[in-house]
């Protein structure tokens, strides 16, 4: 019998318990023994909940119980979640988590601690919700020199952008729906300002490149400035707007960023809608592979945590190697990155705009007095210089 403790009985924590019991028989067949949830740690009481008798309020009960082999951390935040994770690993208990904030900040240190204690720190659910992406990077792609990772990494913002595009829906109303569906973070600013996607691309890039890509080094822009007018122009371009997290190696230099991008129909990420996420990974000999699935939500995220629980149960006393060195990966200055830009500006005229940006094709204006167009390929620095003299309404990078 494998005994598990779940830290945090919110959306993901309750999902973990549900998946463990819904798939009890499947899991037993895979690992050859039963899994039982022995404790659920939460500050709250849950009267009437089928598992209310498992609720404990003191983490000590879990940490000091030698029967608990595996701890699922679904608390969120980097305070108690980090402290309890360290304590569990120090005692040789494996930890499986969905908490990208802890993984992005302390992932390398916690993996090392797990190795020292012959247990595991696994975090499949920290990126892309239910999508298997951490395990492929750790195993199936470990022979590859990873050249680029690019993805829609946040379910909440993809859900919001999809509904803005399809229904012209109001940003705040759709965000409330995303919260009600259990997609959004406790503080949804983390979703809409891109911080959640930033942590995810930091984790994926660290595993892909093998060195710590620190989330605070990554340029991050959210979706709060995207409007339904921007989407109206997208119809003319046969394009859409998605929040992308990306990192790549170009001539030995590493770039990483999170920002909204214009994607045309040929883009493999174009059709990824609603809460779905997708991640495109490019290896030097494999080429492109893409991973797709529910990027947020109770059961998909919980399913990914439970996959890690099975791995821990099957590898008791054996540390599974993760290629994540503590050395910090330097990131190149984004001003040298080259791309096209979708631009809307006002209080100017065609000849001034063409004088600055070249012989660009103007889009049909959807607001009086506006000039909208896509620039030729240029560096971010060049764009900033050219745009400096104009009254810019909107500027969105174009993904190639
Ligand atoms: N708030 C996150 C999202 C949850 O919307 O993607 C899954 O990490």
XYZ file of C-alpha atoms and ligand atoms in Angstrom:
408
model
C 0.000 0.000 0.000
C 1.384 3.391 -1.046
C 0.315 6.210 1.283
C -0.048 9.701 -0.041
C -0.637 13.095 1.579
C -2.173 15.986 -0.322
C -1.179 19.520 0.675
C -3.967 21.984 -0.182
C -7.572 20.959 -0.809
C -8.478 23.577 -3.411
C -9.187 23.041 -7.104
C -6.105 20.932 -7.878
C -5.791 19.236 -4.461
C -9.375 17.979 -4.522
C -8.837 16.926 -8.154
C -5.831 14.810 -7.123
C -7.934 12.921 -4.558
C -10.701 12.492 -7.149
C -8.345 11.125 -9.827
C -6.630 8.766 -7.351
C -9.983 7.253 -6.366
C -11.688 7.386 -9.810
C -8.753 5.510 -11.358
C -7.990 3.351 -8.321
C -8.142 0.071 -10.234
C -6.156 1.347 -13.243
C -3.498 2.669 -10.878
C -3.373 -0.573 -8.902
C -2.837 -2.501 -12.139
C -0.007 -0.193 -13.172
C 1.933 -0.183 -9.901
C 0.860 -3.498 -8.440
C -0.474 -2.115 -5.177
C -3.171 0.172 -3.799
C -2.682 3.884 -3.280
C -4.393 5.465 -0.316
C -4.720 9.136 0.577
C -3.831 9.209 4.272
C -3.978 12.957 4.920
C -5.203 16.151 3.327
C -3.600 19.300 4.721
C -5.683 22.454 4.667
C -6.401 25.291 7.090
C -10.133 25.020 6.365
C -12.709 22.463 7.477
C -14.757 20.643 4.835
C -17.973 19.516 6.556
C -19.876 16.991 4.451
C -16.931 16.321 2.133
C -16.441 12.552 1.573
C -12.811 12.913 2.691
C -13.348 15.312 5.620
C -11.968 12.738 8.040
C -8.579 12.967 6.268
C -8.210 16.708 6.848
C -5.341 17.774 9.105
C -4.236 21.315 9.908
C -0.680 20.649 11.004
C 1.931 19.615 8.406
C 3.971 17.973 11.205
C 1.477 15.083 11.266
C 2.413 14.308 7.657
C 6.125 14.986 7.900
C 6.526 12.787 10.967
C 4.506 9.870 9.625
C 6.960 7.331 8.134
C 4.077 5.643 6.310
C 3.652 8.633 3.979
C 5.858 8.002 0.941
C 4.550 10.632 -1.446
C 3.388 14.193 -0.883
C 1.312 16.043 -3.492
C 1.796 19.773 -3.132
C -1.121 21.804 -4.487
C -1.011 24.745 -2.104
C 0.219 27.450 -4.455
C 2.519 30.316 -3.524
C 6.162 30.055 -2.556
C 5.919 30.292 1.230
C 4.629 27.267 3.104
C 4.582 25.259 -0.142
C 8.363 25.619 -0.442
C 9.010 24.979 3.272
C 6.882 21.807 3.329
C 8.387 20.561 0.054
C 11.913 20.902 1.467
C 10.907 19.196 4.684
C 9.275 16.279 2.886
C 12.215 15.766 0.507
C 14.690 15.964 3.403
C 12.822 13.070 4.986
C 12.988 11.023 1.772
C 9.350 11.573 0.822
C 8.873 12.245 -2.886
C 6.966 15.390 -3.802
C 4.725 15.837 -6.860
C 3.526 19.349 -7.579
C 1.495 21.585 -9.854
C 3.053 24.682 -8.291
C 5.004 26.446 -11.057
C 5.879 29.347 -8.751
C 7.921 27.030 -6.502
C 9.377 25.099 -9.456
C 10.447 28.274 -11.314
C 12.015 29.776 -8.191
C 13.542 26.714 -6.506
C 13.207 23.808 -8.969
C 16.891 23.057 -9.378
C 17.559 23.199 -5.630
C 14.612 20.883 -4.891
C 15.642 18.370 -7.553
C 19.131 18.297 -5.979
C 17.612 17.826 -2.535
C 15.497 14.952 -3.845
C 18.585 13.344 -5.381
C 20.490 13.624 -2.096
C 17.605 11.890 -0.311
C 17.004 9.169 -2.942
C 13.521 10.386 -3.749
C 11.915 12.551 -6.421
C 10.652 16.051 -7.005
C 8.360 15.809 -10.031
C 6.369 18.648 -11.583
C 4.577 17.464 -14.720
C 1.493 19.534 -13.819
C 3.450 22.761 -13.456
C 3.461 23.428 -17.224
C 0.622 22.968 -19.680
C -1.875 21.552 -17.134
C -2.649 18.004 -18.252
C -0.255 17.950 -21.224
C 2.658 15.528 -20.877
C 5.565 17.873 -21.618
C 7.983 17.697 -18.661
C 8.363 13.923 -18.959
C 9.024 14.042 -22.750
C 11.663 16.734 -22.154
C 13.242 14.646 -19.362
C 13.167 11.360 -21.265
C 12.074 11.112 -24.931
C 13.913 14.295 -25.981
C 16.947 13.938 -23.710
C 19.100 12.896 -26.698
C 18.238 16.109 -28.550
C 19.948 19.466 -28.615
C 16.851 21.596 -27.999
C 16.845 24.622 -30.290
C 13.491 26.192 -29.504
C 10.404 25.907 -27.317
C 7.306 27.887 -28.143
C 3.831 27.519 -26.734
C 0.472 28.677 -25.586
C 1.125 28.059 -21.924
C -1.759 29.676 -20.117
C -5.304 28.331 -20.306
C -7.002 31.383 -18.799
C -5.613 33.865 -21.317
C -6.210 31.530 -24.249
C -9.819 31.137 -23.099
C -10.196 34.939 -22.810
C -8.602 35.655 -26.200
C -10.704 32.970 -27.917
C -13.939 34.405 -26.570
C -12.903 37.980 -27.396
C -12.223 36.845 -30.950
C -15.325 34.703 -31.417
C -17.923 36.738 -29.516
C -16.361 40.172 -29.165
C -16.726 39.386 -25.445
C -15.748 41.826 -22.725
C -12.392 41.078 -21.084
C -13.536 41.322 -17.449
C -16.676 39.222 -17.965
C -14.717 36.417 -19.656
C -12.079 36.509 -16.929
C -14.835 35.929 -14.355
C -15.990 32.873 -16.354
C -12.414 31.550 -16.433
C -12.237 31.944 -12.650
C -15.565 30.142 -12.194
C -14.270 27.269 -14.355
C -11.241 26.893 -12.082
C -8.717 27.946 -14.748
C -7.383 31.163 -13.248
C -4.773 31.626 -10.553
C -5.878 32.836 -7.091
C -4.705 36.248 -8.237
C -5.640 36.284 -11.957
C -3.144 39.077 -12.567
C -0.602 36.249 -12.773
C -2.500 34.920 -15.806
C -3.411 38.097 -17.660
C -0.082 39.867 -17.094
C 1.818 36.834 -18.408
C 3.611 35.942 -15.142
C 2.188 32.393 -15.095
C 3.293 31.746 -18.697
C 6.667 33.286 -17.839
C 7.261 30.785 -15.046
C 6.231 27.939 -17.337
C 8.551 28.922 -20.195
C 11.339 29.377 -17.601
C 10.812 25.796 -16.358
C 10.556 24.286 -19.849
C 13.598 26.220 -21.076
C 15.649 25.155 -18.052
C 14.883 21.513 -18.833
C 15.399 22.013 -22.570
C 18.669 23.922 -22.361
C 19.912 22.180 -19.202
C 20.773 25.406 -17.343
C 18.594 27.538 -15.108
C 16.594 30.009 -17.155
C 15.476 32.322 -14.372
C 11.959 33.634 -14.779
C 12.868 37.121 -13.623
C 15.259 37.455 -16.586
C 12.459 36.839 -19.112
C 10.803 39.814 -20.801
C 7.049 39.473 -20.097
C 4.047 41.259 -21.516
C 0.417 40.239 -20.833
C -2.837 40.520 -22.740
C -4.519 43.405 -20.923
C -3.902 45.839 -23.783
C -5.434 43.561 -26.451
C -8.819 44.826 -27.608
C -11.673 43.542 -29.743
C -10.591 46.166 -32.361
C -7.241 44.371 -32.632
C -9.178 41.180 -33.388
C -11.230 43.020 -36.044
C -7.972 43.741 -37.894
C -6.969 40.097 -37.518
C -9.885 39.136 -39.779
C -8.276 41.172 -42.584
C -4.938 39.472 -41.956
C -6.556 36.007 -41.677
C -4.765 35.824 -38.360
C -5.393 35.608 -34.638
C -3.721 36.780 -31.422
C -2.266 34.366 -28.853
C -0.169 34.800 -25.726
C 3.046 32.894 -26.440
C 5.931 31.889 -24.243
C 9.045 31.197 -26.263
C 12.731 30.557 -25.974
C 15.315 29.735 -28.592
C 18.986 29.421 -29.263
C 20.339 31.481 -32.157
C 24.059 31.247 -32.934
C 24.891 30.327 -29.353
C 22.733 33.106 -27.874
C 19.543 32.387 -25.943
C 16.382 34.465 -26.228
C 13.243 34.083 -24.106
C 10.059 36.078 -23.824
C 6.333 36.051 -23.127
C 4.044 38.341 -25.109
C 0.918 38.404 -27.252
C 1.697 37.553 -30.876
C -0.152 37.710 -34.188
C -0.349 34.192 -35.654
C -1.400 33.466 -39.249
C -3.297 30.347 -40.287
C -0.163 28.428 -41.293
C 1.098 28.632 -37.708
C 0.692 25.246 -35.936
C -0.544 27.105 -32.827
C -3.246 29.026 -34.742
C -6.069 26.580 -33.980
C -5.362 26.096 -30.287
C -8.495 27.496 -28.685
C -10.245 28.000 -25.355
C -8.433 26.484 -22.371
C -6.289 24.260 -24.571
C -2.511 24.743 -24.548
C 0.075 23.532 -27.028
C 3.847 23.458 -26.951
C 6.107 23.178 -29.960
C 9.578 21.827 -29.239
C 12.328 21.872 -31.881
C 15.266 19.495 -31.552
C 18.350 19.533 -33.766
C 17.876 16.046 -35.217
C 14.210 15.387 -34.433
C 12.854 18.635 -35.835
C 9.468 19.839 -34.548
C 7.233 17.968 -32.124
C 4.047 19.386 -30.677
C 2.175 18.610 -27.458
C -1.493 19.561 -27.064
C -4.128 19.322 -24.353
C -6.071 21.002 -21.586
C -3.802 23.670 -20.130
C -5.768 24.263 -16.937
C -8.679 22.870 -14.970
C -9.123 20.618 -11.977
C -8.991 17.105 -13.413
C -6.486 17.560 -16.284
C -4.000 19.212 -13.885
C -4.691 16.614 -11.195
C -4.194 13.828 -13.751
C -0.677 15.124 -14.447
C 0.115 15.183 -10.707
C -1.153 11.609 -10.357
C 1.066 10.514 -13.285
C 3.992 11.734 -11.187
C 2.651 9.906 -8.128
C 2.760 6.664 -10.125
C 6.322 7.376 -11.237
C 7.332 7.932 -7.605
C 5.553 4.767 -6.475
C 7.289 2.755 -9.199
C 10.702 4.238 -8.326
C 10.737 4.134 -4.545
C 14.301 4.834 -3.383
C 15.427 5.602 -6.945
C 16.031 9.180 -8.045
C 14.899 9.907 -11.612
C 17.447 12.124 -13.321
C 16.428 15.636 -14.394
C 18.811 17.597 -16.619
C 18.657 20.947 -14.821
C 21.970 22.507 -13.822
C 22.017 25.317 -11.289
C 24.181 27.451 -13.591
C 22.211 30.420 -14.815
C 21.578 30.658 -18.550
C 22.368 34.196 -19.711
C 19.653 35.588 -21.969
C 20.442 37.824 -24.942
C 19.103 41.342 -25.195
C 15.704 41.218 -26.871
C 16.337 44.441 -28.786
C 18.338 42.406 -31.314
C 15.499 39.931 -31.998
C 14.034 40.344 -35.507
C 10.367 40.095 -36.512
C 7.414 41.878 -38.105
C 5.042 44.051 -36.059
C 1.311 44.696 -36.421
C 0.807 48.398 -35.748
C -2.174 50.720 -35.269
C -1.485 54.429 -34.979
C -3.354 57.720 -35.116
C -2.758 61.425 -35.744
C -0.523 60.767 -38.740
C -0.770 60.252 -42.483
C 0.218 57.650 -45.063
C 3.301 59.462 -46.337
C 4.758 59.969 -42.833
C 4.138 56.316 -42.010
C 5.654 55.088 -45.285
C 8.571 57.468 -44.790
C 9.393 55.715 -41.525
C 8.380 52.098 -42.148
C 8.880 51.744 -45.941
C 6.361 50.839 -48.604
C 3.942 48.979 -46.337
C 0.412 47.879 -47.326
C -2.224 49.643 -45.242
C -5.144 47.701 -43.789
C -8.732 48.921 -44.066
C -9.138 51.207 -41.006
C -11.831 50.102 -38.590
C -11.689 53.370 -36.659
C -11.718 56.785 -38.236
C -8.302 58.422 -38.396
C -6.442 55.189 -37.704
C -3.640 53.736 -39.824
C -2.974 50.006 -39.449
C -0.332 47.872 -41.124
C 2.273 45.138 -40.698
C 5.909 46.247 -40.810
C 8.674 44.458 -42.716
C 11.023 42.299 -40.595
C 13.126 44.501 -38.338
C 14.843 44.353 -34.969
C 12.908 45.345 -31.857
C 15.363 48.231 -31.496
C 14.667 49.469 -35.053
C 10.940 49.223 -34.473
C 11.207 51.269 -31.256
C 13.216 53.963 -33.053
C 10.760 54.205 -35.965
C 7.684 54.117 -33.721
C 9.032 56.794 -31.371
C 7.683 59.647 -33.477
C 4.148 58.242 -33.765
C 1.020 58.087 -31.630
C 0.830 54.279 -31.394
C -2.566 52.798 -30.477
C -1.478 49.178 -30.550
C 1.644 47.173 -31.378
C 1.637 43.390 -31.450
C 4.569 41.265 -32.522
C 4.045 38.842 -35.419
C 5.167 35.241 -34.928
C 7.012 33.768 -37.893
N -3.941 29.603 -14.271
C -3.255 28.606 -15.025
C -3.712 28.695 -16.475
C -3.546 27.270 -14.437
O -4.715 29.357 -16.735
O -3.047 28.153 -17.344
C -2.743 26.140 -15.002
O -1.376 26.295 -14.767
